[in-house]
mmCIF file with all atom_site columns, C-alpha atoms in Angstrom:
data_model
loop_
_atom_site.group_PDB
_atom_site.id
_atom_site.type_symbol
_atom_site.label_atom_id
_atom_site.label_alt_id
_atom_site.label_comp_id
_atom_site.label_asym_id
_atom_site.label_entity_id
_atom_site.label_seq_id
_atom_site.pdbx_PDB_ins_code
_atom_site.Cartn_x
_atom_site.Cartn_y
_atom_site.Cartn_z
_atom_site.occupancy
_atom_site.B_iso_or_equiv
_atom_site.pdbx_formal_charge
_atom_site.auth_seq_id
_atom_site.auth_comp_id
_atom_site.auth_asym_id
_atom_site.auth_atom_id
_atom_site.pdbx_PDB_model_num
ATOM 1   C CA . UNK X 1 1   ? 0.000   0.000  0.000   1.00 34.00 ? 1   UNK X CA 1
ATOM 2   C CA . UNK X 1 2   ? 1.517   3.301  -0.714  1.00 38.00 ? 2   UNK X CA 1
ATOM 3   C CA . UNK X 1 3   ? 2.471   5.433  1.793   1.00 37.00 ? 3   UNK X CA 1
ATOM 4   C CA . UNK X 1 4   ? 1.726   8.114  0.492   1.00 42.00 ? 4   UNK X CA 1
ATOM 5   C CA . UNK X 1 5   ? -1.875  7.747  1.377   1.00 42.00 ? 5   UNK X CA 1
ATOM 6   C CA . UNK X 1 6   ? -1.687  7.823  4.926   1.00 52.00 ? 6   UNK X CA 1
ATOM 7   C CA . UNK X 1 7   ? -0.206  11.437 4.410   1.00 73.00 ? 7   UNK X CA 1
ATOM 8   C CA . UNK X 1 8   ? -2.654  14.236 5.322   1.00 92.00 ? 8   UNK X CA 1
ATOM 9   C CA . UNK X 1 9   ? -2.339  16.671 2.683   1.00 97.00 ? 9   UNK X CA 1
ATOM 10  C CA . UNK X 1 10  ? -2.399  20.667 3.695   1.00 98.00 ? 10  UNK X CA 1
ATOM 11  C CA . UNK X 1 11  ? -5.865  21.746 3.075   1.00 98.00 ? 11  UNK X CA 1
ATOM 12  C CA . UNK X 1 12  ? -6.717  24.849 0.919   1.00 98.00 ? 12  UNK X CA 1
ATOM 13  C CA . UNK X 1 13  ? -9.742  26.506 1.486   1.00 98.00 ? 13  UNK X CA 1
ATOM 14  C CA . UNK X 1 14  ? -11.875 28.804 -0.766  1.00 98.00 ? 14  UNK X CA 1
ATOM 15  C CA . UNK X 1 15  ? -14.871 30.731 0.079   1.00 98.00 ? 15  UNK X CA 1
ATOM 16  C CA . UNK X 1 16  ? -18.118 32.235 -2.129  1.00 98.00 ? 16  UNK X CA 1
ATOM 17  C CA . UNK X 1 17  ? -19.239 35.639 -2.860  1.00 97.00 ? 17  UNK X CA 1
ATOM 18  C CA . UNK X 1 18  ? -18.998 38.209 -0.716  1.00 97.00 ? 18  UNK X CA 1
ATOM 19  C CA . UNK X 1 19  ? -17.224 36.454 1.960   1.00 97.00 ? 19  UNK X CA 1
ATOM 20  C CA . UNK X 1 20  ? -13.672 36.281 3.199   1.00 97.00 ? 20  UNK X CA 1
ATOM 21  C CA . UNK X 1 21  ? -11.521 33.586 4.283   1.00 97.00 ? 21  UNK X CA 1
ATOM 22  C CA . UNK X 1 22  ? -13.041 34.150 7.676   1.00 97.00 ? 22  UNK X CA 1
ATOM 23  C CA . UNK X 1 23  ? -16.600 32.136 6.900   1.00 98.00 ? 23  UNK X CA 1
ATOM 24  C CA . UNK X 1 24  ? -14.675 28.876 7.318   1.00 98.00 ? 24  UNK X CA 1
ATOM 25  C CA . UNK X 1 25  ? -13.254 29.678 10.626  1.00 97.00 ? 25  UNK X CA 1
ATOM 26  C CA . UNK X 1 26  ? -14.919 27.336 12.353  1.00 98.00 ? 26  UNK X CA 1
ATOM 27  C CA . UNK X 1 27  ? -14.415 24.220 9.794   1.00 98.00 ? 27  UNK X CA 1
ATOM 28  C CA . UNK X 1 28  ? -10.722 25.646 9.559   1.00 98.00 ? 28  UNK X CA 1
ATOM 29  C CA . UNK X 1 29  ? -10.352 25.109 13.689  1.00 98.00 ? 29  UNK X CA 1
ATOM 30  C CA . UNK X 1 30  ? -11.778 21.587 13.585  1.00 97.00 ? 30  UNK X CA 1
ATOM 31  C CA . UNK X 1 31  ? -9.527  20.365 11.030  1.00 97.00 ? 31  UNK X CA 1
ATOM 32  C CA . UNK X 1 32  ? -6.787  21.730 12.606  1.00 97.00 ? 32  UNK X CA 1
ATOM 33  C CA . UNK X 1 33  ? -7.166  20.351 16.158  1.00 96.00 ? 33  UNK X CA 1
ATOM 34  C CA . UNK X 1 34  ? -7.245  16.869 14.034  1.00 94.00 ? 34  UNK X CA 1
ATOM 35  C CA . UNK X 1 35  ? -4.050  17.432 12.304  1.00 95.00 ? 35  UNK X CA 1
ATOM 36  C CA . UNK X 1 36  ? -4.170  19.322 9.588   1.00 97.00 ? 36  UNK X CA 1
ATOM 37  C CA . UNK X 1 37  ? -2.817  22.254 8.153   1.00 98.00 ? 37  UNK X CA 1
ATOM 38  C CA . UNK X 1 38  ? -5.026  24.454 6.690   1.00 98.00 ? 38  UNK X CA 1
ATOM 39  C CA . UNK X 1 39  ? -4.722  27.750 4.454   1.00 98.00 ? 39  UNK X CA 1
ATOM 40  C CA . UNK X 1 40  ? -6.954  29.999 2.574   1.00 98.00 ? 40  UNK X CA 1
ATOM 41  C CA . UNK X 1 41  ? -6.856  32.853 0.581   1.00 97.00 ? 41  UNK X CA 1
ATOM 42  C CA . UNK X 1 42  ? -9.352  36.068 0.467   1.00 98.00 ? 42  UNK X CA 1
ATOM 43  C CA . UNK X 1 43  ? -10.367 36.376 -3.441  1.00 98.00 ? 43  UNK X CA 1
ATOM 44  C CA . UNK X 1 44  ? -10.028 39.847 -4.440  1.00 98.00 ? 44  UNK X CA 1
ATOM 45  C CA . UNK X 1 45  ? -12.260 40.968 -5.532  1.00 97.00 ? 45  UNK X CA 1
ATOM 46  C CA . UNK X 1 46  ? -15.174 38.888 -3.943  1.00 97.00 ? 46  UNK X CA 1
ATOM 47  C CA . UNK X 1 47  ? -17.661 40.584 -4.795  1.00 97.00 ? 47  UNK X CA 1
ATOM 48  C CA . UNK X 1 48  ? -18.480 39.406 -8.648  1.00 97.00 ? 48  UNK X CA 1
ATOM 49  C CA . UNK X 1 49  ? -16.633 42.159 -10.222 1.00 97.00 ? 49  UNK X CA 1
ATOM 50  C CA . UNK X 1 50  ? -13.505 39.634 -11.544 1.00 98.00 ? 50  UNK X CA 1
ATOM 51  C CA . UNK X 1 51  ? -14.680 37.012 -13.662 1.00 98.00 ? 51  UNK X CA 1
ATOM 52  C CA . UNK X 1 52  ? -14.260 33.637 -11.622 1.00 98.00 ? 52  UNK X CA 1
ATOM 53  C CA . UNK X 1 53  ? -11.551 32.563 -14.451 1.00 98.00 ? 53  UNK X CA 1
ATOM 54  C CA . UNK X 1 54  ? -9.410  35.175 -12.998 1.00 98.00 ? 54  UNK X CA 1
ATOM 55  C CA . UNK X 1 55  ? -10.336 34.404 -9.531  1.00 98.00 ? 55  UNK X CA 1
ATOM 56  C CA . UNK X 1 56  ? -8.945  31.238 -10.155 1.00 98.00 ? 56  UNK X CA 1
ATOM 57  C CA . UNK X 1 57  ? -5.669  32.201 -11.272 1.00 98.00 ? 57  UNK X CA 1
ATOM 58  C CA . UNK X 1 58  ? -5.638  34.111 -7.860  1.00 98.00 ? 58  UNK X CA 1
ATOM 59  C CA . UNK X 1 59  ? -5.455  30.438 -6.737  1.00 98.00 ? 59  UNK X CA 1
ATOM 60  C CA . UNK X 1 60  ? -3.182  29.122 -8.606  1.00 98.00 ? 60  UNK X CA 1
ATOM 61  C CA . UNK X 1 61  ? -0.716  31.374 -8.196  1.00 98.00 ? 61  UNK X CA 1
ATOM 62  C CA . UNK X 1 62  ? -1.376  31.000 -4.304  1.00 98.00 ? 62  UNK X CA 1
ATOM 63  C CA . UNK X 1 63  ? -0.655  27.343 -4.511  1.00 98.00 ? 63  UNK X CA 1
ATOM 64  C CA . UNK X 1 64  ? 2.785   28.003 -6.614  1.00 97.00 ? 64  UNK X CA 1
ATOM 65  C CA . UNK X 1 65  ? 3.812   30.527 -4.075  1.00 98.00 ? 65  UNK X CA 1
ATOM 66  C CA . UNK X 1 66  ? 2.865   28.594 -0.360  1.00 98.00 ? 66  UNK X CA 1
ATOM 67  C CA . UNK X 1 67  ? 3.780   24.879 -1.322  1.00 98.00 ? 67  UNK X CA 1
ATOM 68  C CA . UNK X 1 68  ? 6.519   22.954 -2.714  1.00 97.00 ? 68  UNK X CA 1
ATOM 69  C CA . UNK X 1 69  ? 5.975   21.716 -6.553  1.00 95.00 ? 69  UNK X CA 1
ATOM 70  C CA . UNK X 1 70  ? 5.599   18.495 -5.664  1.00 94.00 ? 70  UNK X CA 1
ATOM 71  C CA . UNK X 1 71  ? 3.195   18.293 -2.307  1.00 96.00 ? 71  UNK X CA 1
ATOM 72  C CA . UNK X 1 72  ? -0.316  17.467 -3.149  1.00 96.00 ? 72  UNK X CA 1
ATOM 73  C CA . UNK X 1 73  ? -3.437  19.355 -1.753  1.00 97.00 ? 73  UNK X CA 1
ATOM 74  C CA . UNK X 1 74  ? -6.575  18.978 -0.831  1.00 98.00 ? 74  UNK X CA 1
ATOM 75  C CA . UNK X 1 75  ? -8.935  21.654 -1.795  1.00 98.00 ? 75  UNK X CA 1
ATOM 76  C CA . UNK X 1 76  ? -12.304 22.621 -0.833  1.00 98.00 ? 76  UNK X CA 1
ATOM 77  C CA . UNK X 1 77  ? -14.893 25.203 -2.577  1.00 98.00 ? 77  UNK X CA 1
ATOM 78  C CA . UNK X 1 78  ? -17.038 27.076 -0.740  1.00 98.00 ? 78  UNK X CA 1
ATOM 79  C CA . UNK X 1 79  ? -20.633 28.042 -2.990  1.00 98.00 ? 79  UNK X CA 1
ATOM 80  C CA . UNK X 1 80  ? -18.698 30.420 -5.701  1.00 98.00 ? 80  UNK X CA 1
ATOM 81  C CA . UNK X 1 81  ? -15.287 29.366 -4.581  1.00 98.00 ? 81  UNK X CA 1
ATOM 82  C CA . UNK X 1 82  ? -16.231 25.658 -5.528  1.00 98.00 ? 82  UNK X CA 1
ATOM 83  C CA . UNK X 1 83  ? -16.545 26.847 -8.993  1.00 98.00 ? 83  UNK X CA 1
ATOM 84  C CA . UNK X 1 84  ? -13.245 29.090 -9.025  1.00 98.00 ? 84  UNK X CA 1
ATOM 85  C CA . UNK X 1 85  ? -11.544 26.116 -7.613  1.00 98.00 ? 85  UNK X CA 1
ATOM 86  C CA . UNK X 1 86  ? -13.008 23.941 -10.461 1.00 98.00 ? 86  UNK X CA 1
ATOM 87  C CA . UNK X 1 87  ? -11.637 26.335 -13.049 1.00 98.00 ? 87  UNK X CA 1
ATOM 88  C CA . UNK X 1 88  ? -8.262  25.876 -10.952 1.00 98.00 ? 88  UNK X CA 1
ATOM 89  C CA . UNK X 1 89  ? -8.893  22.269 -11.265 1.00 98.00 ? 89  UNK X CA 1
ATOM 90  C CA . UNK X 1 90  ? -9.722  21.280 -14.624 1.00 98.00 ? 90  UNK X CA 1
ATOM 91  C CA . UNK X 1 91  ? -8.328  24.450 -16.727 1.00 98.00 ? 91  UNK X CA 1
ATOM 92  C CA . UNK X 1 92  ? -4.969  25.682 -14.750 1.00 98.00 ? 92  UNK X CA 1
ATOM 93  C CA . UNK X 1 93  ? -3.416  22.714 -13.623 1.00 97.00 ? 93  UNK X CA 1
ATOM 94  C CA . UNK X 1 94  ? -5.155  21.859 -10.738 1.00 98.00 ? 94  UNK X CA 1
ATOM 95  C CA . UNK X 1 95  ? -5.747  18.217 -11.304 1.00 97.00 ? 95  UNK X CA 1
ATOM 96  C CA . UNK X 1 96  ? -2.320  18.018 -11.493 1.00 97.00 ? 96  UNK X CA 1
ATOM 97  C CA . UNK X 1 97  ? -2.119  19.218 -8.140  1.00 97.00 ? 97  UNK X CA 1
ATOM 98  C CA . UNK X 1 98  ? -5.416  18.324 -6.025  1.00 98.00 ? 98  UNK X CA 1
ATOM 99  C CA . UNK X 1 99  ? -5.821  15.052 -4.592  1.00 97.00 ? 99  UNK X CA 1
ATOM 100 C CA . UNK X 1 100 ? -9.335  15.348 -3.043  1.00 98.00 ? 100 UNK X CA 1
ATOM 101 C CA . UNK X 1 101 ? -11.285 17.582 -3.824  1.00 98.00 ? 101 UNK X CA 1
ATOM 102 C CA . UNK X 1 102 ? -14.831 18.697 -2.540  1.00 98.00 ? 102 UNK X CA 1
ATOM 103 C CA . UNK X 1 103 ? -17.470 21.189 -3.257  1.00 98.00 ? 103 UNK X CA 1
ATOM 104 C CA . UNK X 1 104 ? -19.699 22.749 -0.566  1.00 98.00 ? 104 UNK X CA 1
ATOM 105 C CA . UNK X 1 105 ? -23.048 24.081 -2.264  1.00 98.00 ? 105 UNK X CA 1
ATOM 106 C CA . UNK X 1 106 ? -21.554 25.366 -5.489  1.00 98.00 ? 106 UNK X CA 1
ATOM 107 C CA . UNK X 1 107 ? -23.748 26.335 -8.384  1.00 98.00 ? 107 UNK X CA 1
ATOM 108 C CA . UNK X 1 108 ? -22.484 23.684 -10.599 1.00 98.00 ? 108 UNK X CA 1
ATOM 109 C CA . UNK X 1 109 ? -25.256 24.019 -13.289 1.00 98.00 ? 109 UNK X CA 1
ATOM 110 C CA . UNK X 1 110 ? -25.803 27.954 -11.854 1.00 98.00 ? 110 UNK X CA 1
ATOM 111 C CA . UNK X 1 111 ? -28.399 29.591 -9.748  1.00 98.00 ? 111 UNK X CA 1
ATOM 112 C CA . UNK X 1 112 ? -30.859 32.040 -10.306 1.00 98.00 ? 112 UNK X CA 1
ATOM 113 C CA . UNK X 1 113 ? -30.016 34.055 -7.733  1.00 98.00 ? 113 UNK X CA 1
ATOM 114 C CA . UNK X 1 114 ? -27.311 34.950 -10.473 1.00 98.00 ? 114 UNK X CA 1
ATOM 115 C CA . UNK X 1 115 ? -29.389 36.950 -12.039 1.00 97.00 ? 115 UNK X CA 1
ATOM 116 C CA . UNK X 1 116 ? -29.990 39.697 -9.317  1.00 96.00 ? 116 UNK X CA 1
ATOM 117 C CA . UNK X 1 117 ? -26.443 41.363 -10.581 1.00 97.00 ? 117 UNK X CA 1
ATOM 118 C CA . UNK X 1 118 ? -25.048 41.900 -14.391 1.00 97.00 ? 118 UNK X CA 1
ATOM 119 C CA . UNK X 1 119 ? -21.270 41.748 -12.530 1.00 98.00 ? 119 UNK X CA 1
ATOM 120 C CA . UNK X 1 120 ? -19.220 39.498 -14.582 1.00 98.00 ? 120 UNK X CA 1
ATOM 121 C CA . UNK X 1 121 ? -18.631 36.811 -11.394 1.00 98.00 ? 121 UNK X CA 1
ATOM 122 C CA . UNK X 1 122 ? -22.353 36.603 -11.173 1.00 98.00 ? 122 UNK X CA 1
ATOM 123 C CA . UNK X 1 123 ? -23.199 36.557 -15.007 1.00 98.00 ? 123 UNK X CA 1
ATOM 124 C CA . UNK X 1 124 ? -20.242 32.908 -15.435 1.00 98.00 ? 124 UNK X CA 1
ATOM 125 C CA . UNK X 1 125 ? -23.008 31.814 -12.103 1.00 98.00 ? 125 UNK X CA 1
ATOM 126 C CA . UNK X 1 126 ? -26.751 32.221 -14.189 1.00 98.00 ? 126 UNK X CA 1
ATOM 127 C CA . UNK X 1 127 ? -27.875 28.705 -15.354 1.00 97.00 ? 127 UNK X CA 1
ATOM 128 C CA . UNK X 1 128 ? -26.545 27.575 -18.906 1.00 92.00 ? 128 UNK X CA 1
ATOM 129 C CA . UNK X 1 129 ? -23.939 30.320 -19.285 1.00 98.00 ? 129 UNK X CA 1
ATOM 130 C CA . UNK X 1 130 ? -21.183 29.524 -21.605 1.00 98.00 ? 130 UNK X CA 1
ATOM 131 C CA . UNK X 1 131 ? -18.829 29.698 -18.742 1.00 98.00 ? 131 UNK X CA 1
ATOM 132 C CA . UNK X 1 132 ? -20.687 26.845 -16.967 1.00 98.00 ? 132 UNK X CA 1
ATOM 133 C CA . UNK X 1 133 ? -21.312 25.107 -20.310 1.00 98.00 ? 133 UNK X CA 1
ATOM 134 C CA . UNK X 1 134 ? -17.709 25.150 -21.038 1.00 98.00 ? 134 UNK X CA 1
ATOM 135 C CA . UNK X 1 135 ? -16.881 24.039 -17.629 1.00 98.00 ? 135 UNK X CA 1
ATOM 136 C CA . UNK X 1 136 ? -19.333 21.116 -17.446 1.00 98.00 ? 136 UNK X CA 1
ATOM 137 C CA . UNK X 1 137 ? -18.349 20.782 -21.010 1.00 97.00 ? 137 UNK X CA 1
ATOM 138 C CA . UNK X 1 138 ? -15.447 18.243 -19.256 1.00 96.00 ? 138 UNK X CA 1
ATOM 139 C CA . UNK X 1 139 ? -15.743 17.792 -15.787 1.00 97.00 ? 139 UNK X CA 1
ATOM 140 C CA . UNK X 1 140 ? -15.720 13.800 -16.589 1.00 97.00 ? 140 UNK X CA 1
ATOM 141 C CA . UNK X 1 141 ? -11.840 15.250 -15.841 1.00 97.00 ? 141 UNK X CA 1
ATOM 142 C CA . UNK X 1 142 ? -12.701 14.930 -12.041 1.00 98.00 ? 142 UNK X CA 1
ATOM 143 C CA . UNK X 1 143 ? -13.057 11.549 -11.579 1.00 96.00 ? 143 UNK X CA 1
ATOM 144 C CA . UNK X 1 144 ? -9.096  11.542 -12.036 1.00 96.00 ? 144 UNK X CA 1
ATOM 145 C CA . UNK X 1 145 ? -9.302  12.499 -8.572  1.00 97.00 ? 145 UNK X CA 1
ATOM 146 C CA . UNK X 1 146 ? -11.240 12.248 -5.644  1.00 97.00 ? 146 UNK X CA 1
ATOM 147 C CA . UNK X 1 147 ? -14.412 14.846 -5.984  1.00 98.00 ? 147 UNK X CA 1
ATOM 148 C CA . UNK X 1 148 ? -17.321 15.265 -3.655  1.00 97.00 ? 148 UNK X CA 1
ATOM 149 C CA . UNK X 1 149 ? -20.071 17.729 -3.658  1.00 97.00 ? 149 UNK X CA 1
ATOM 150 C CA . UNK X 1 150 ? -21.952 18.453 -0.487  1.00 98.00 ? 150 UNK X CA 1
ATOM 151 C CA . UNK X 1 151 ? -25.331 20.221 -0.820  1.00 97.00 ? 151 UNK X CA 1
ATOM 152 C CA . UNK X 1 152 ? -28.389 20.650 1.454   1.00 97.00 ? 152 UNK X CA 1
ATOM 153 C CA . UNK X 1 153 ? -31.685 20.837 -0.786  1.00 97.00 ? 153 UNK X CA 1
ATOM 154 C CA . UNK X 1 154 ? -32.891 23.773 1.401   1.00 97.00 ? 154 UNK X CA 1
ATOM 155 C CA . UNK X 1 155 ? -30.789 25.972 -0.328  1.00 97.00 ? 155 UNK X CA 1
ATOM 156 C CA . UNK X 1 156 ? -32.243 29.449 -1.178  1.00 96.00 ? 156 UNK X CA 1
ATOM 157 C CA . UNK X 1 157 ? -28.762 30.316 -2.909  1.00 97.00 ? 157 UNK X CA 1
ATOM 158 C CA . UNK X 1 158 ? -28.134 28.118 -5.168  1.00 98.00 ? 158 UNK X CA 1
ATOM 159 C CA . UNK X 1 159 ? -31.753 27.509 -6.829  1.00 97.00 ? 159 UNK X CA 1
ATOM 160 C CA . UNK X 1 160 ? -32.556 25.287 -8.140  1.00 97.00 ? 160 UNK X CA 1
ATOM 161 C CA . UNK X 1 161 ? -30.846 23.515 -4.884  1.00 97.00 ? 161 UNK X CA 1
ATOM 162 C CA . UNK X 1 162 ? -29.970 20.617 -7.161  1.00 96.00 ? 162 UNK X CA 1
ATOM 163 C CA . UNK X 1 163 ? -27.271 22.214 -9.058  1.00 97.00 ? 163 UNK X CA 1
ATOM 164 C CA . UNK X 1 164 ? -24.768 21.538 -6.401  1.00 97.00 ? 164 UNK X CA 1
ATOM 165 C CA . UNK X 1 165 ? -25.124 18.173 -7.556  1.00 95.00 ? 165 UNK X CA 1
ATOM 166 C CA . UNK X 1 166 ? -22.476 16.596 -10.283 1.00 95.00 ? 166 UNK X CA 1
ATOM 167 C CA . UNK X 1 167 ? -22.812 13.698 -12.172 1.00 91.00 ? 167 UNK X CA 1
ATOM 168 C CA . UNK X 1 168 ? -19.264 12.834 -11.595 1.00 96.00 ? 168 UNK X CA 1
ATOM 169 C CA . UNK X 1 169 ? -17.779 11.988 -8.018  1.00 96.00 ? 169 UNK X CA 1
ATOM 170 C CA . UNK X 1 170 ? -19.453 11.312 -4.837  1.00 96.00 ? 170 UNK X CA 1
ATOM 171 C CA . UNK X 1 171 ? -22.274 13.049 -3.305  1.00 95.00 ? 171 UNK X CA 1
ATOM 172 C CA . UNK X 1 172 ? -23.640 14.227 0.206   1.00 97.00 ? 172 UNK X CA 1
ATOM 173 C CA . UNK X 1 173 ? -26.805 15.749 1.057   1.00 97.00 ? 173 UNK X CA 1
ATOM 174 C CA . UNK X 1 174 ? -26.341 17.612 4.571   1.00 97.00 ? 174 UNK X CA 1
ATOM 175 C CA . UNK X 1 175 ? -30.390 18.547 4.708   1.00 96.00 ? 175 UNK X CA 1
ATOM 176 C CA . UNK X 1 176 ? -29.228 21.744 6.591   1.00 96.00 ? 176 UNK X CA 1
ATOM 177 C CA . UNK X 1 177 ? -32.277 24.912 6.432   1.00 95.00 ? 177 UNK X CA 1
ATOM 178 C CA . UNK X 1 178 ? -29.358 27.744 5.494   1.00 96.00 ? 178 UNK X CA 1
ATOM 179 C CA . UNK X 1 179 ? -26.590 28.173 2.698   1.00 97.00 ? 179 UNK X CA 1
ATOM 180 C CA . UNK X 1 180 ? -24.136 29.540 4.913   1.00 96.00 ? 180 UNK X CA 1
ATOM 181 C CA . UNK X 1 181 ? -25.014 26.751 7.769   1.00 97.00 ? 181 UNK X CA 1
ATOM 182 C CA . UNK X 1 182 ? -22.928 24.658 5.804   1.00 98.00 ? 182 UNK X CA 1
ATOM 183 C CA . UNK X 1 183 ? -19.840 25.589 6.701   1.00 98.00 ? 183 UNK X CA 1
ATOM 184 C CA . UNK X 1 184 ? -20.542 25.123 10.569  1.00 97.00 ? 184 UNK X CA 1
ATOM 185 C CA . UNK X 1 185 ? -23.383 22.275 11.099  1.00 97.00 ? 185 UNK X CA 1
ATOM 186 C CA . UNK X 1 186 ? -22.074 20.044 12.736  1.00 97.00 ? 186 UNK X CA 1
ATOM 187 C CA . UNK X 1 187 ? -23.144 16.888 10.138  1.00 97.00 ? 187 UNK X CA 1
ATOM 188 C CA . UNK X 1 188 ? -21.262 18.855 7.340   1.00 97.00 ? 188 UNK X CA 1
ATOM 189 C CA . UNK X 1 189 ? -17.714 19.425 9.401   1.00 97.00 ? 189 UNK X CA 1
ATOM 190 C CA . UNK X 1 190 ? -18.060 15.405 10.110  1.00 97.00 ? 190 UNK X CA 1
ATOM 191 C CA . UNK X 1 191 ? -18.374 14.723 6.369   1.00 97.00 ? 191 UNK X CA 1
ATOM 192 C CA . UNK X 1 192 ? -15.320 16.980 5.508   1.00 97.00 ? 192 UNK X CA 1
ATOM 193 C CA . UNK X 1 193 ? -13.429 15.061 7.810   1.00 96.00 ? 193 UNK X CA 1
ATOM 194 C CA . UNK X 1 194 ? -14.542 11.654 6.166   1.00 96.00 ? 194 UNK X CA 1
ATOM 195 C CA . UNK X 1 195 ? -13.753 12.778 2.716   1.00 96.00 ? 195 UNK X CA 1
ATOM 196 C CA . UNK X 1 196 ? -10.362 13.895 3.919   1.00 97.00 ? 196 UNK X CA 1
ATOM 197 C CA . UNK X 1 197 ? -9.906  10.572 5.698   1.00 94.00 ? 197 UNK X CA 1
ATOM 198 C CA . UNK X 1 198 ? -10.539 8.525  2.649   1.00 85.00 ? 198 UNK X CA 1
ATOM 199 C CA . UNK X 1 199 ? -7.900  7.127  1.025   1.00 71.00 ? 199 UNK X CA 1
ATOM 200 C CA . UNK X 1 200 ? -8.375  6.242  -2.658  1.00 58.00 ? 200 UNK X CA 1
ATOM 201 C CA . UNK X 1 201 ? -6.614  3.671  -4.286  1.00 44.00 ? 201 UNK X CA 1
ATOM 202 C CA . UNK X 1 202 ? -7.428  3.563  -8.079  1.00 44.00 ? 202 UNK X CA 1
ATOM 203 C CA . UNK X 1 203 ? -4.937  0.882  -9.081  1.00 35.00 ? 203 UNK X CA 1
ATOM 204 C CA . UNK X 1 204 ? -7.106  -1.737 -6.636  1.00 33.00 ? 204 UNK X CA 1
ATOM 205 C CA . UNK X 1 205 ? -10.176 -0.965 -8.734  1.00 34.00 ? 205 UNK X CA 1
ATOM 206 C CA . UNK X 1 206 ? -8.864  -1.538 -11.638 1.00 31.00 ? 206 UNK X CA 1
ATOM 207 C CA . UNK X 1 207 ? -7.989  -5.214 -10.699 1.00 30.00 ? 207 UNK X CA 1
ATOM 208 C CA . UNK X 1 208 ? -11.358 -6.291 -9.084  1.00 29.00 ? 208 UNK X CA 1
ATOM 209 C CA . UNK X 1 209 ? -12.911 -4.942 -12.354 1.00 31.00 ? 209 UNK X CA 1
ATOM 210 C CA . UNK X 1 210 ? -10.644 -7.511 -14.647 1.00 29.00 ? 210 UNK X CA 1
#
């Protein structure tokens, strides 16, 4: 078994809209008190003005400048940030980079909320924009490494609530009543700490299914 799976990665976080890296301070706490080491970035700006291509470079080069070229992350994407982290992912050498990776109520498919602004962040985030079309165009990518998406169908953010959901990956549904409750109920900090826990092991697949 490689040992390289019993390895916590660092974990990057990277939050929505109109937030800072201060909405995840209480998931950040947790997973430090249980060994890891966790970083995040404030996107500037966060506010939709910056297309959520560029926010993602913003990422990237945060990942070239804090770790070594060859240490693996873990990422997770808060709501807008799982998008910009998908963009990091699958266009800007993410999956290169990203070992698990998981998605906390992200408008995968987009969200009429989106609509409310004409900011360029928030026009990539309306349903069937080519930004989204583009991205989804691929994101059969992901299953190269370990994806989740965690959603709640209560969601009055991402509408329909079902858009957090990918057809790639695993799923969770964390029935929580609030979009930003996700990021401290308790039932969604245990399932971050699962996904983190799991250890994947591809090449073991691959000979049951012969």
């Amino acid at each position: 078994m490689n040992i390289e799976n019993h390895q916590r990665n660092p974990v990057l976080l990277i939050h929505g809209i109109e937030d800072t890296e201060t909405v995840f301070h209480k998931m950040a706490a947790q997973l430090r008190l249980q060994g890891w080491s966790v970083y995040s970035l404030n996107l500037v700006p966060n506010n939709g003005d910056l297309g959520l291509d560029e926010l993602a470079k913003q990422v990237a080069d945060y990942v070239t400048a804090t770790f070594a070229p060859e240490q693996r992350l873990d990422l997770i994407g808060f709501s807008m940030g799982g998008i910009v982290s998908r963009y990091y992912v699958q266009r800007l050498g993410g999956i290169n980079r990203v070992q698990r990776f998981i998605t906390i109520s992200s408008p995968h498919y987009g969200t009429v909320v989106a609509y409310g602004s004409s900011r360029p962040g928030c026009l990539q985030m309306r349903p069937d924009s080519i930004f989204l079309k583009d991205l989804n165009s691929d994101a059969v990518m992901l299953e190269q490494i370990d994806f989740t998406s965690i959603w709640t169908p209560y969601d009055l953010m991402i509408v329909p609530a079902n858009s957090s959901q990918m057809s790639v990956g695993s799923q969770v549904i964390v029935p929580v009543a609030l979009h930003p409750w996700m990021l401290t109920d308790p039932r969604s900090l245990v399932v971050v700490k699962i996904v983190l826990e799991r250890i994947k092991l591809p090449y073991l697949k691959k000979a049951s299914s012969q």
